[in-house]
Amino acid sequence: MLTYSFENRGKKSLYMFLYEQIKQDILSGTLKAGNKLPSKRALAKHLNVSTITVENAYEQLIAEGYLYTVPKSGSYVSDITALNPFKSRHDERIPTGTFIREDRTKETYFADFAGNSTSPDTFPFKTWKKLNRITMTDCVEDLMIPSPPGGINILKEAIVFHLMDFRDIQVYPSQIVIGAGTEYLYNILIQLLGRDKIYAVEDPGYQKISHIYHANNVPCVHVPLDKKGIKIDALRKTGADILHISPSHHFPTGIVTPISRRYELLAWAMEQPDRYIIEDDYDSEFRLAGRPIPALQNIDSAGKVIYMNTFSKSLSSTIRISYMVLPDELADRYNQELNFYNCTVSNFDQYTLYQFMVKGYLEKHINRMRNYYRVQRDTLLECMRAQPHYAKVTIKEEHAGLHFLLEVDTKCSDEELVAKIAKKGIRISCLSEYFHNKKDAKKHTLVINYSGVQPERIEEAVDRLFAGIFGD
Amino acid sequence: MLTYSFENRGKKSLYMFLYEQIKQDILSGTLKAGNKLPSKRALAKHLNVSTITVENAYEQLIAEGYLYTVPKSGSYVSDITALNPFKSRHDERIPTGTFIREDRTKETYFADFAGNSTSPDTFPFKTWKKLNRITMTDCVEDLMIPSPPGGINILKEAIVFHLMDFRDIQVYPSQIVIGAGTEYLYNILIQLLGRDKIYAVEDPGYQKISHIYHANNVPCVHVPLDKKGIKIDALRKTGADILHISPSHHFPTGIVTPISRRYELLAWAMEQPDRYIIEDDYDSEFRLAGRPIPALQNIDSAGKVIYMNTFSKSLSSTIRISYMVLPDELADRYNQELNFYNCTVSNFDQYTLYQFMVKGYLEKHINRMRNYYRVQRDTLLECMRAQPHYAKVTIKEEHAGLHFLLEVDTKCSDEELVAKIAKKGIRISCLSEYFHNKKDAKKHTLVINYSGVQPERIEEAVDRLFAGIFGD
């Protein structure tokens, strides 16, 4: 009969130890397919353990398929073929305590003009924490009701009022879909609009958009810009169905598409029923001069514009809440075809953001941030003007907010420029990096993203930047 | 010269009002393309406002493209063609106060055996709230550093230890990708594994999986099951490359795939380099009898299994945090091809969950929930046994946790059964609903999901259920 010593079982329970021993004998071939095991009572008596111990061990082996039972006969070893190719990985124990900590690559630079993160000092932690606490105290039941696919209705309603106040856009909550970041929403849009469409993006532009289209294997074309934005004739030549743009503040050139071109773009979209324009309005709240530029959605009465925006820009890039406004026809299609998807934003975040909005904190925060960014920009510009080499640079598009362009009079290639500046501890990107068609690429133009730079480092950062550009 | 009365401007600033008036005149055609506007000083004097007011209004109109400037000449009206087809939507003001509140369809049922939500009483609010507060006090800087694409490293590390403890699985943090729900991760997997692959799902099975494949336009085949799970010969016939299964607890049949079939499945995957098995281990923590069934990943030494699990099941369906464990080769591919995607889970949730795990709360919570579900199930079974018609039902797979099957001796069709039960205020689903190939569908079998039913309602819910089944 099967004999096992329980001496070395350590802290394991008797039944667990017995289960492991028998399993090992099956895996090693000591117990062969078809072998009958002793009855529970007999084995219990033989091993001097309780019947319940053997029963538990047998049941686990049966549940996992190592044993099978024949009614009124007993337990037998299963046929476990194809075993040999599978070696055990259990020897390769993971050494504990060797795990990597969070990546702090940012820290290797003195200042980062290439990233788009926000400074920790600007996030309204105290308010967010308070509202979080209120949410978890007052909304206990609501928090446990699964969110509708497009987001909770009261948050959608808050977004409707926000869009009215900030963008003069009038939409219904039923048109809104909330998701964990615009990248996620682009994925949903591809499923909604179809993979048989040709998607057009701006050249130059935010490269991640085309990465997403490529990862999804949908045709993606790059349309050049003139001073007013997308070139209509070039757009027509591509045969595009869907156009993806940021008409109110193009990244990285800062171009604002004027009203005449906007009507031309809408007219293009209206020529075919399947044509749509995705309007990415990512930083419209932060225009630093005059009123915000109206959204393209604002003049679209034909249901051709899909409006997208994110709270990651106005609050923090580490909070993942974005939304899109679908034209009625697409909203209906979404509800018919894609509403099986659960909302990707947790209820906790949705209810907290809802409170943040309806209690007026978002508006206050945006106003505060607009001032903060204005001071950032003014300080930057002032420090630049004080540089001895200031005459060799030209600043462009400095009113748009969050970034501007710095044209440099230099003979260095863009790669050399970036490398020289990096040596001074400054991370920067060039306008040319954002061009798909490299022969059109505008050279010697730096993109200055200032949203994430610590205010107290600006002066030294500018010194280093200019030392990098004009030093050896 | 342009003349506007400022009397009716309400609360608007002078410049805003002037901007709107001029814009209106351009849109209506009163001011025509090419018309020259008066100089700022002249108009200011004429309207009796300050020059700065006119300057601000002009600048906004220039920024939006309604006007353009000719250096040393002045401001001119832009050519806004293609205007006529666009009617103004501004008349259709949204009536405020008419928005819908949260959908509480659940409330229309006395008890819901078809949903998979969790009861609000079971979520550890107090602890989660406390950890949330600690996170927002102690991790301020960390919270503002963008998460790596696959999630923050310390949470991945916590998941590694959790998998060791609960599933005896040994993996490295670098293999883990965290995302906002398994549905999102399936979308990422399609992009990782390729659209040229054939994806196989279980028939019967969780229908949402095939919806996702269809929404992504990838070929999806349905493979029938026998008592051990996926039929290998049927699988071969489909020509599938990727197999999507829940071997440790199939939904809704409750089948546990035995070890022999697991080896056969792994052997199938090893025949071709591009074959992979997606193991959805969604409720493995909640097996109510014996030890948990080991994961398929556990015996995979060839890097063929993609392991998936979610915290939505163990914590709350309204918290969207799931993860997958990629074999090394796929983890490398993910890092090369898809790491441009931002993590879809906010840092706040990631750090809170991290603390919840390393401080031992998750383990405690799972143990508490296992007991809670055991009591739920036992109460349910007891109430069923007390029913006069108990002899006409057969209970199956009641040890698996979270759901079991109830075979009913009846002449009603499944649709009639569901309708009769609904009339008694009980929402329920039938096993047959989960079959793709309806001719294989097993009839007269109800799926009893008990995780979301309120304990105090169980007794009456069972009375109503049986009244629905066996009443008129």
PDB file of C-alpha atoms in Angstrom, chain B residues 238-378:
ATOM      1  CA  THR B 238     -11.599  25.053 -36.624  1.00  0.00           C
ATOM      2  CA  GLY B 239      -8.005  25.876 -37.556  1.00  0.00           C
ATOM      3  CA  ALA B 240      -7.838  28.154 -34.506  1.00  0.00           C
ATOM      4  CA  ASP B 241      -4.576  29.822 -33.466  1.00  0.00           C
ATOM      5  CA  ILE B 242      -5.652  31.378 -30.177  1.00  0.00           C
ATOM      6  CA  LEU B 243      -7.813  29.541 -27.657  1.00  0.00           C
ATOM      7  CA  HIS B 244      -9.720  31.458 -25.034  1.00  0.00           C
ATOM      8  CA  ILE B 245     -10.765  29.360 -22.014  1.00  0.00           C
ATOM      9  CA  SER B 246     -11.550  29.245 -18.289  1.00  0.00           C
ATOM     10  CA  PRO B 247     -10.117  25.829 -17.406  1.00  0.00           C
ATOM     11  CA  SER B 248     -10.396  26.141 -13.627  1.00  0.00           C
ATOM     12  CA  HIS B 249     -14.052  27.082 -13.556  1.00  0.00           C
ATOM     13  CA  HIS B 250     -15.946  27.371 -16.775  1.00  0.00           C
ATOM     14  CA  PHE B 251     -18.833  29.815 -16.952  1.00  0.00           C
ATOM     15  CA  PRO B 252     -21.665  28.887 -17.014  1.00  0.00           C
ATOM     16  CA  THR B 253     -21.314  25.066 -16.910  1.00  0.00           C
ATOM     17  CA  GLY B 254     -18.876  25.007 -13.973  1.00  0.00           C
ATOM     18  CA  ILE B 255     -16.666  22.445 -15.730  1.00  0.00           C
ATOM     19  CA  VAL B 256     -13.151  22.042 -14.286  1.00  0.00           C
ATOM     20  CA  THR B 257     -10.814  20.901 -17.032  1.00  0.00           C
ATOM     21  CA  PRO B 258      -8.870  17.909 -15.643  1.00  0.00           C
ATOM     22  CA  ILE B 259      -5.116  17.642 -15.791  1.00  0.00           C
ATOM     23  CA  SER B 260      -5.102  15.174 -18.701  1.00  0.00           C
ATOM     24  CA  ARG B 261      -7.072  17.543 -20.941  1.00  0.00           C
ATOM     25  CA  ARG B 262      -4.897  20.439 -19.824  1.00  0.00           C
ATOM     26  CA  TYR B 263      -1.821  18.648 -21.083  1.00  0.00           C
ATOM     27  CA  GLU B 264      -3.607  17.903 -24.337  1.00  0.00           C
ATOM     28  CA  LEU B 265      -4.451  21.582 -24.718  1.00  0.00           C
ATOM     29  CA  LEU B 266      -0.867  22.593 -24.027  1.00  0.00           C
ATOM     30  CA  ALA B 267       0.347  19.964 -26.488  1.00  0.00           C
ATOM     31  CA  TRP B 268      -2.001  21.466 -29.107  1.00  0.00           C
ATOM     32  CA  ALA B 269      -0.578  24.937 -28.451  1.00  0.00           C
ATOM     33  CA  MET B 270       2.988  23.686 -28.746  1.00  0.00           C
ATOM     34  CA  GLU B 271       2.459  22.321 -32.239  1.00  0.00           C
ATOM     35  CA  GLN B 272       2.682  25.794 -33.813  1.00  0.00           C
ATOM     36  CA  PRO B 273       4.788  28.787 -32.768  1.00  0.00           C
ATOM     37  CA  ASP B 274       1.861  31.216 -33.085  1.00  0.00           C
ATOM     38  CA  ARG B 275      -0.608  29.244 -30.995  1.00  0.00           C
ATOM     39  CA  TYR B 276      -1.481  30.596 -27.565  1.00  0.00           C
ATOM     40  CA  ILE B 277      -4.024  29.877 -24.866  1.00  0.00           C
ATOM     41  CA  ILE B 278      -5.703  32.757 -23.030  1.00  0.00           C
ATOM     42  CA  GLU B 279      -6.560  31.476 -19.574  1.00  0.00           C
ATOM     43  CA  ASP B 280      -9.300  33.543 -17.972  1.00  0.00           C
ATOM     44  CA  ASP B 281      -9.069  32.760 -14.264  1.00  0.00           C
ATOM     45  CA  TYR B 282     -11.828  35.175 -13.252  1.00  0.00           C
ATOM     46  CA  ASP B 283     -13.143  33.623 -10.026  1.00  0.00           C
ATOM     47  CA  SER B 284     -10.497  31.110  -9.021  1.00  0.00           C
ATOM     48  CA  GLU B 285     -10.210  32.574  -5.525  1.00  0.00           C
ATOM     49  CA  PHE B 286     -13.758  31.607  -4.680  1.00  0.00           C
ATOM     50  CA  ARG B 287     -13.826  27.848  -5.022  1.00  0.00           C
ATOM     51  CA  LEU B 288     -15.827  26.675  -2.013  1.00  0.00           C
ATOM     52  CA  ALA B 289     -14.592  23.105  -1.677  1.00  0.00           C
ATOM     53  CA  GLY B 290     -11.011  21.897  -1.235  1.00  0.00           C
ATOM     54  CA  ARG B 291      -8.010  23.824  -2.451  1.00  0.00           C
ATOM     55  CA  PRO B 292      -8.213  26.096  -5.486  1.00  0.00           C
ATOM     56  CA  ILE B 293      -7.791  24.278  -8.788  1.00  0.00           C
ATOM     57  CA  PRO B 294      -4.261  25.043 -10.045  1.00  0.00           C
ATOM     58  CA  ALA B 295      -4.029  27.360 -13.024  1.00  0.00           C
ATOM     59  CA  LEU B 296      -3.143  26.065 -16.472  1.00  0.00           C
ATOM     60  CA  GLN B 297      -0.310  28.618 -16.422  1.00  0.00           C
ATOM     61  CA  ASN B 298       1.112  26.543 -13.582  1.00  0.00           C
ATOM     62  CA  ILE B 299       2.085  23.634 -15.839  1.00  0.00           C
ATOM     63  CA  ASP B 300       3.038  25.726 -18.855  1.00  0.00           C
ATOM     64  CA  SER B 301       6.787  25.785 -19.242  1.00  0.00           C
ATOM     65  CA  ALA B 302       6.711  26.505 -22.964  1.00  0.00           C
ATOM     66  CA  GLY B 303       5.372  30.067 -22.722  1.00  0.00           C
ATOM     67  CA  LYS B 304       2.042  29.237 -24.317  1.00  0.00           C
ATOM     68  CA  VAL B 305      -0.383  30.523 -21.703  1.00  0.00           C
ATOM     69  CA  ILE B 306      -1.541  34.119 -21.275  1.00  0.00           C
ATOM     70  CA  TYR B 307      -2.997  34.290 -17.793  1.00  0.00           C
ATOM     71  CA  MET B 308      -5.761  36.835 -17.071  1.00  0.00           C
ATOM     72  CA  ASN B 309      -7.483  37.856 -13.891  1.00  0.00           C
ATOM     73  CA  THR B 310      -9.373  40.789 -12.442  1.00  0.00           C
ATOM     74  CA  PHE B 311      -9.870  42.584  -9.163  1.00  0.00           C
ATOM     75  CA  SER B 312     -13.376  43.515 -10.299  1.00  0.00           C
ATOM     76  CA  LYS B 313     -14.503  40.070  -9.142  1.00  0.00           C
ATOM     77  CA  SER B 314     -12.692  39.972  -5.815  1.00  0.00           C
ATOM     78  CA  LEU B 315     -13.321  43.629  -4.881  1.00  0.00           C
ATOM     79  CA  SER B 316     -16.148  45.226  -6.824  1.00  0.00           C
ATOM     80  CA  SER B 317     -17.285  45.190 -10.420  1.00  0.00           C
ATOM     81  CA  THR B 318     -17.274  48.992 -10.276  1.00  0.00           C
ATOM     82  CA  ILE B 319     -13.496  49.087  -9.677  1.00  0.00           C
ATOM     83  CA  ARG B 320     -11.847  48.566 -13.039  1.00  0.00           C
ATOM     84  CA  ILE B 321      -8.492  46.894 -12.451  1.00  0.00           C
ATOM     85  CA  SER B 322      -7.487  43.719 -14.262  1.00  0.00           C
ATOM     86  CA  TYR B 323      -4.163  42.248 -15.322  1.00  0.00           C
ATOM     87  CA  MET B 324      -2.629  39.723 -17.630  1.00  0.00           C
ATOM     88  CA  VAL B 325       0.583  37.731 -17.373  1.00  0.00           C
ATOM     89  CA  LEU B 326       2.325  37.436 -20.731  1.00  0.00           C
ATOM     90  CA  PRO B 327       4.813  34.709 -21.625  1.00  0.00           C
ATOM     91  CA  ASP B 328       8.298  36.261 -21.948  1.00  0.00           C
ATOM     92  CA  GLU B 329       8.211  36.339 -25.724  1.00  0.00           C
ATOM     93  CA  LEU B 330       4.906  38.210 -25.804  1.00  0.00           C
ATOM     94  CA  ALA B 331       6.004  40.512 -22.974  1.00  0.00           C
ATOM     95  CA  ASP B 332       8.980  41.515 -25.129  1.00  0.00           C
ATOM     96  CA  ARG B 333       6.718  42.074 -28.119  1.00  0.00           C
ATOM     97  CA  TYR B 334       4.361  44.166 -25.986  1.00  0.00           C
ATOM     98  CA  ASN B 335       7.267  46.346 -24.857  1.00  0.00           C
ATOM     99  CA  GLN B 336       8.449  46.822 -28.411  1.00  0.00           C
ATOM    100  CA  GLU B 337       5.146  47.401 -30.161  1.00  0.00           C
ATOM    101  CA  LEU B 338       2.476  48.577 -27.722  1.00  0.00           C
ATOM    102  CA  ASN B 339       4.195  50.390 -24.892  1.00  0.00           C
ATOM    103  CA  PHE B 340       3.161  53.726 -26.394  1.00  0.00           C
ATOM    104  CA  TYR B 341      -0.246  53.177 -24.772  1.00  0.00           C
ATOM    105  CA  ASN B 342      -0.697  54.898 -21.443  1.00  0.00           C
ATOM    106  CA  CYS B 343      -1.867  52.676 -18.590  1.00  0.00           C
ATOM    107  CA  THR B 344      -5.668  52.952 -18.404  1.00  0.00           C
ATOM    108  CA  VAL B 345      -5.836  52.666 -14.589  1.00  0.00           C
ATOM    109  CA  SER B 346      -5.311  55.920 -12.697  1.00  0.00           C
ATOM    110  CA  ASN B 347      -2.337  56.090 -10.348  1.00  0.00           C
ATOM    111  CA  PHE B 348      -4.722  56.722  -7.453  1.00  0.00           C
ATOM    112  CA  ASP B 349      -6.369  53.337  -7.899  1.00  0.00           C
ATOM    113  CA  GLN B 350      -3.067  51.590  -8.546  1.00  0.00           C
ATOM    114  CA  TYR B 351      -1.415  52.897  -5.373  1.00  0.00           C
ATOM    115  CA  THR B 352      -4.506  52.239  -3.255  1.00  0.00           C
ATOM    116  CA  LEU B 353      -4.751  48.665  -4.510  1.00  0.00           C
ATOM    117  CA  TYR B 354      -1.019  48.221  -3.942  1.00  0.00           C
ATOM    118  CA  GLN B 355      -1.450  49.148  -0.294  1.00  0.00           C
ATOM    119  CA  PHE B 356      -4.554  47.008  -0.015  1.00  0.00           C
ATOM    120  CA  MET B 357      -2.509  44.039  -1.188  1.00  0.00           C
ATOM    121  CA  VAL B 358       0.786  44.449   0.663  1.00  0.00           C
ATOM    122  CA  LYS B 359      -0.914  45.238   3.957  1.00  0.00           C
ATOM    123  CA  GLY B 360      -2.739  41.913   3.777  1.00  0.00           C
ATOM    124  CA  TYR B 361      -6.230  43.333   3.273  1.00  0.00           C
ATOM    125  CA  LEU B 362      -6.856  41.566  -0.006  1.00  0.00           C
ATOM    126  CA  GLU B 363      -6.119  38.159   1.501  1.00  0.00           C
ATOM    127  CA  LYS B 364      -8.397  38.912   4.441  1.00  0.00           C
ATOM    128  CA  HIS B 365     -11.088  40.201   2.118  1.00  0.00           C
ATOM    129  CA  ILE B 366     -10.945  37.137  -0.135  1.00  0.00           C
ATOM    130  CA  ASN B 367     -11.224  34.830   2.869  1.00  0.00           C
ATOM    131  CA  ARG B 368     -14.121  36.839   4.201  1.00  0.00           C
ATOM    132  CA  MET B 369     -15.836  36.803   0.814  1.00  0.00           C
ATOM    133  CA  ARG B 370     -15.311  33.066   0.413  1.00  0.00           C
ATOM    134  CA  ASN B 371     -17.136  32.569   3.707  1.00  0.00           C
ATOM    135  CA  TYR B 372     -19.781  35.063   2.671  1.00  0.00           C
ATOM    136  CA  TYR B 373     -20.378  33.227  -0.613  1.00  0.00           C
ATOM    137  CA  ARG B 374     -20.418  29.867   1.169  1.00  0.00           C
ATOM    138  CA  VAL B 375     -23.146  31.129   3.490  1.00  0.00           C
ATOM    139  CA  GLN B 376     -25.005  32.569   0.482  1.00  0.00           C
ATOM    140  CA  ARG B 377     -24.834  29.249  -1.314  1.00  0.00           C
ATOM    141  CA  ASP B 378     -25.707  27.165   1.746  1.00  0.00           C
TER     142      ASP B 378
END
